[in-house]
Coordinates of C-alpha atoms and ligand atoms in Angstrom, one line a residue:
M1 CA -2.8 7.7 1.2
A2 CA -0.4 8.4 4.2
E3 CA 2.9 10.7 3.7
R4 CA 5.7 8.2 4.6
R5 CA 9.1 9.7 4.8
P6 CA 11.8 7.8 3.1
L7 CA 14.8 6.4 5.2
V8 CA 17.8 5.1 4.3
A9 CA 20.2 3.0 6.4
A10 CA 23.8 2.1 5.9
N11 CA 25.3 -1.5 6.7
W12 CA 28.4 -1.3 7.6
K13 CA 28.8 -5.4 8.2
M14 CA 32.3 -6.0 9.8
N15 CA 33.8 -2.8 8.2
K16 CA 35.4 0.5 9.4
T17 CA 37.8 1.4 12.1
R18 CA 37.2 4.1 14.6
S19 CA 39.1 6.5 12.6
E20 CA 37.6 5.2 9.1
A21 CA 34.4 6.0 10.9
E22 CA 35.2 9.7 11.8
E23 CA 36.3 10.3 8.3
F24 CA 33.4 9.0 6.5
C25 CA 31.1 10.9 8.6
R26 CA 33.4 14.2 7.9
G27 CA 32.7 13.2 4.1
L28 CA 28.6 12.7 4.9
L29 CA 27.6 15.2 6.9
P30 CA 27.5 18.1 4.4
L31 CA 26.8 15.9 1.4
V32 CA 23.2 15.1 3.5
E33 CA 22.0 18.8 5.6
N34 CA 19.2 19.0 3.4
A35 CA 18.6 15.8 2.9
A36 CA 14.3 14.9 2.8
A37 CA 15.1 10.9 4.2
E38 CA 15.7 10.2 7.3
V39 CA 19.4 9.0 7.4
F40 CA 21.0 5.7 9.3
V41 CA 24.5 4.8 9.8
C42 CA 25.0 0.8 11.6
P43 CA 28.2 0.6 12.2
P44 CA 30.4 -2.0 14.0
L45 CA 29.6 -2.4 17.9
T46 CA 33.1 -0.8 18.3
C47 CA 32.3 2.2 16.7
I48 CA 28.9 3.1 17.5
G49 CA 30.1 5.6 20.3
T50 CA 32.5 7.3 17.9
V51 CA 29.4 7.8 14.5
V52 CA 27.4 8.9 17.4
E53 CA 29.3 11.7 18.6
A54 CA 30.9 12.5 14.9
V55 CA 27.4 13.1 14.1
S56 CA 25.9 15.0 17.0
G57 CA 24.2 18.2 16.0
S58 CA 23.4 16.5 12.7
A59 CA 19.8 14.8 11.5
V60 CA 21.7 11.4 11.1
E61 CA 21.0 8.9 13.3
V62 CA 22.8 5.6 14.6
A63 CA 21.5 2.1 14.5
S64 CA 23.5 -1.3 15.5
Q65 CA 23.3 -4.4 13.5
N66 CA 22.1 -6.6 16.0
M67 CA 20.9 -6.8 19.5
H68 CA 19.9 -9.2 22.1
W69 CA 16.0 -9.4 23.2
E70 CA 17.1 -10.1 27.3
G71 CA 18.0 -6.4 29.3
E72 CA 20.8 -8.1 30.9
G73 CA 22.5 -11.4 32.0
A74 CA 24.6 -14.1 31.0
F75 CA 24.8 -14.0 26.9
T76 CA 28.1 -13.9 26.3
G77 CA 29.0 -11.9 23.3
E78 CA 25.8 -10.2 23.1
V79 CA 24.4 -6.6 23.7
S80 CA 21.0 -5.2 24.7
A81 CA 18.7 -2.5 23.8
A82 CA 19.7 -0.7 26.8
M83 CA 23.4 -0.6 25.8
L84 CA 22.9 0.4 22.8
L85 CA 20.3 3.3 23.8
D86 CA 23.1 4.1 26.3
V87 CA 25.8 4.7 23.9
G88 CA 23.7 7.1 21.6
A89 CA 22.2 4.5 19.0
R90 CA 18.1 4.8 17.9
G91 CA 17.9 1.7 16.2
A92 CA 18.8 -1.6 15.5
I93 CA 18.7 -3.9 12.6
L94 CA 17.0 -6.9 13.1
G95 CA 17.4 -10.5 11.2
H96 CA 20.1 -9.8 8.8
S97 CA 20.6 -12.5 6.2
E98 CA 24.0 -12.8 7.1
R99 CA 22.5 -13.3 10.7
R100 CA 20.0 -15.8 10.1
R101 CA 22.2 -17.7 7.4
L102 CA 25.6 -17.4 9.3
F103 CA 25.4 -16.6 12.5
G104 CA 21.5 -19.4 12.9
E105 CA 19.3 -16.7 14.0
T106 CA 15.6 -17.8 14.1
D107 CA 12.3 -16.8 13.3
E108 CA 11.8 -16.7 17.4
A109 CA 14.7 -14.9 18.3
L110 CA 13.5 -12.3 16.2
A111 CA 9.7 -12.9 17.6
R112 CA 11.7 -11.4 20.7
K113 CA 13.4 -9.5 19.2
V114 CA 11.6 -7.1 17.8
P115 CA 9.3 -6.3 20.1
A116 CA 12.1 -5.5 23.1
A117 CA 13.4 -3.1 20.7
L118 CA 10.6 -1.4 20.5
E119 CA 9.7 -1.6 24.3
A120 CA 13.0 -0.1 25.1
G121 CA 12.5 2.9 22.5
L122 CA 14.8 1.8 20.0
L123 CA 13.4 2.0 15.9
P124 CA 13.4 -1.5 15.0
I125 CA 14.4 -2.5 10.9
L126 CA 13.4 -5.9 10.7
C127 CA 15.1 -8.1 7.8
V128 CA 13.4 -10.6 5.7
G129 CA 13.6 -12.2 2.1
E130 CA 14.1 -15.5 0.0
T131 CA 17.1 -16.8 -1.3
E132 CA 17.3 -17.7 -4.9
E133 CA 16.2 -21.6 -5.0
E134 CA 13.1 -20.4 -2.8
R135 CA 12.1 -17.8 -5.6
D136 CA 12.8 -20.3 -8.6
A137 CA 10.2 -22.6 -6.6
E138 CA 7.7 -19.5 -6.5
E139 CA 8.1 -19.7 -2.2
T140 CA 8.5 -16.2 -2.2
D141 CA 6.0 -15.1 -0.3
R142 CA 5.9 -18.2 1.9
V143 CA 9.3 -17.1 3.1
L144 CA 8.2 -13.8 3.3
R145 CA 5.1 -14.3 5.5
R146 CA 6.8 -16.9 8.0
Q147 CA 9.5 -14.1 8.4
I148 CA 6.6 -11.4 9.0
D149 CA 4.4 -13.7 11.3
A150 CA 7.2 -14.0 13.2
G151 CA 8.6 -11.0 13.6
L152 CA 5.5 -9.3 14.4
A153 CA 3.9 -11.9 16.2
R154 CA 4.3 -10.4 19.7
V155 CA 4.5 -6.7 18.8
E156 CA 0.9 -4.9 19.9
V157 CA -1.2 -3.8 17.4
H158 CA -0.8 0.1 18.3
R159 CA 3.2 -0.2 17.1
L160 CA 3.0 -1.9 14.5
A161 CA 3.6 1.0 12.4
E162 CA 6.7 2.0 14.4
I163 CA 8.9 -0.8 12.7
V164 CA 10.4 -0.3 9.8
I165 CA 10.6 -3.9 7.6
A166 CA 13.7 -4.0 4.8
Y167 CA 13.1 -6.3 1.8
E168 CA 16.8 -8.4 1.0
P169 CA 16.2 -10.6 -1.2
I170 CA 19.2 -12.6 -0.7
W171 CA 20.5 -13.2 -4.0
A172 CA 20.5 -9.7 -4.4
I173 CA 23.0 -8.8 -1.5
G174 CA 26.2 -8.4 -2.4
T175 CA 25.8 -10.0 -5.5
G176 CA 25.6 -7.0 -7.8
R177 CA 22.4 -8.5 -9.1
T178 CA 19.5 -6.2 -7.9
A179 CA 16.1 -7.2 -8.0
T180 CA 13.8 -5.4 -10.8
P181 CA 11.9 -2.4 -9.8
E182 CA 8.4 -4.7 -10.3
Q183 CA 10.4 -8.0 -8.6
A184 CA 11.1 -5.2 -5.2
E185 CA 7.6 -3.6 -5.8
D186 CA 5.7 -7.1 -5.7
A187 CA 7.5 -8.3 -2.3
I188 CA 7.0 -5.4 -0.7
G189 CA 3.4 -4.8 -2.0
F190 CA 2.6 -8.4 -0.2
I191 CA 4.5 -7.1 3.3
R192 CA 2.1 -4.2 3.1
A193 CA -0.7 -6.8 2.4
L194 CA 0.5 -8.8 5.5
V195 CA 1.1 -5.8 7.7
A196 CA -2.6 -4.6 6.8
A197 CA -4.1 -7.6 7.6
R198 CA -3.1 -7.0 11.0
N199 CA -3.7 -3.5 10.7
E200 CA -4.8 -1.1 7.6
Q201 CA -3.6 2.3 9.2
A202 CA -0.5 0.6 10.2
A203 CA 0.5 -0.6 6.9
E204 CA -0.3 2.6 5.3
S205 CA 2.0 4.3 7.6
L206 CA 4.9 1.5 7.8
R207 CA 8.1 2.0 5.7
I208 CA 9.2 -0.7 3.9
L209 CA 12.5 -0.2 2.4
Y210 CA 14.1 -2.3 -0.2
G211 CA 18.1 -3.7 0.3
G212 CA 20.2 -5.7 -2.4
S213 CA 22.6 -4.3 -4.8
M214 CA 21.5 -0.8 -4.0
K215 CA 23.7 1.7 -5.9
P216 CA 23.8 5.2 -7.1
E217 CA 23.7 3.7 -10.5
N218 CA 19.9 2.2 -9.9
A219 CA 18.7 3.8 -6.2
E220 CA 16.3 6.3 -8.3
E221 CA 14.7 3.5 -10.7
L222 CA 13.8 2.1 -7.2
L223 CA 13.5 4.6 -4.9
G224 CA 11.4 6.4 -7.7
R225 CA 8.6 3.6 -6.9
G226 CA 5.7 4.7 -4.7
E227 CA 5.8 1.3 -2.9
I228 CA 9.7 1.8 -2.4
D229 CA 10.1 3.8 1.3
G230 CA 14.2 4.0 1.1
G231 CA 16.9 1.4 1.1
L232 CA 19.3 -0.6 3.5
I233 CA 22.6 -0.5 1.7
G234 CA 25.6 -2.7 2.4
G235 CA 28.4 -2.3 -0.3
A236 CA 27.6 1.5 -1.7
S237 CA 27.8 2.7 1.9
L238 CA 31.0 2.1 2.5
D239 CA 31.9 5.4 0.6
P240 CA 30.2 8.8 1.8
E241 CA 29.7 9.9 -1.4
A242 CA 27.8 6.9 -3.1
F243 CA 25.7 7.0 0.3
A244 CA 25.0 10.5 -0.3
A245 CA 24.4 9.6 -3.7
I246 CA 20.9 7.5 -2.8
V247 CA 19.9 9.7 0.0
T248 CA 19.2 12.2 -2.3
A249 CA 17.6 10.0 -5.0
A250 CA 15.4 8.7 -1.6
G251 CA 13.9 12.6 -1.9
Ligands
PGA1 P1 24.2 -4.7 -0.5 O1 23.9 -5.2 1.0 O2 24.3 -3.2 -0.7 O3 25.7 -4.9 -0.2 O4 23.8 -6.3 -1.6 C1 23.0 -5.0 1.6 C2 22.4 -5.7 2.9 O5 22.9 -6.5 3.0 O6 22.0 -5.0 3.6

């Protein structure tokens, strides 16, 4: 079985000014110096340059929380992969449930964004996950299949392993309710099988994270599971010590 290096990403959402971002990095770097996991910080756009500078010389990498699929043009309020690379970002969270739910991001948009990020040289972190109603109606697999089919539709098979997928059940995001390790493993196993149907080798190497109220208190239990290759952390990523504790728990 392929060795998958754990990845832990801090999704700050709409939080932190530049000086707060600098302070966070000063606190974080000494705590993750020897981390086995790959570590990403995903700040708001206004702080990307600041964080890139603050983490330079360390192994910590920076990703955005969104990205447009076009290279340039009349798309008010958007940024392209080239612009993110220009400011030093190495990845992009794509299709976060808040973007899907609150800002109308569609599966079709994701079908364009994921390959556009890859082609530009950014690591795509594709988020998928079901609502509570969908889980109660036993529609989790159907929803995940739809989101994965769309997100990977235009990705060349030989590049599949370069994508990171984050399974984030919407009912667990920012609610304090975490999926049980079994629920997370079931969903992640299902996602891996969907990738395996496209390419078995890629499915063995592709990393699938869990996200949704992960914190130092439950990180070990979740990250100790063989199927869960890391975490996408919201609330607990705003504090360097809490985030570092999760990074450490990842291995
Ligand atoms: P949370 O957010 O850790 O605050 O639940 C996770 C996410 O939205 O990525």
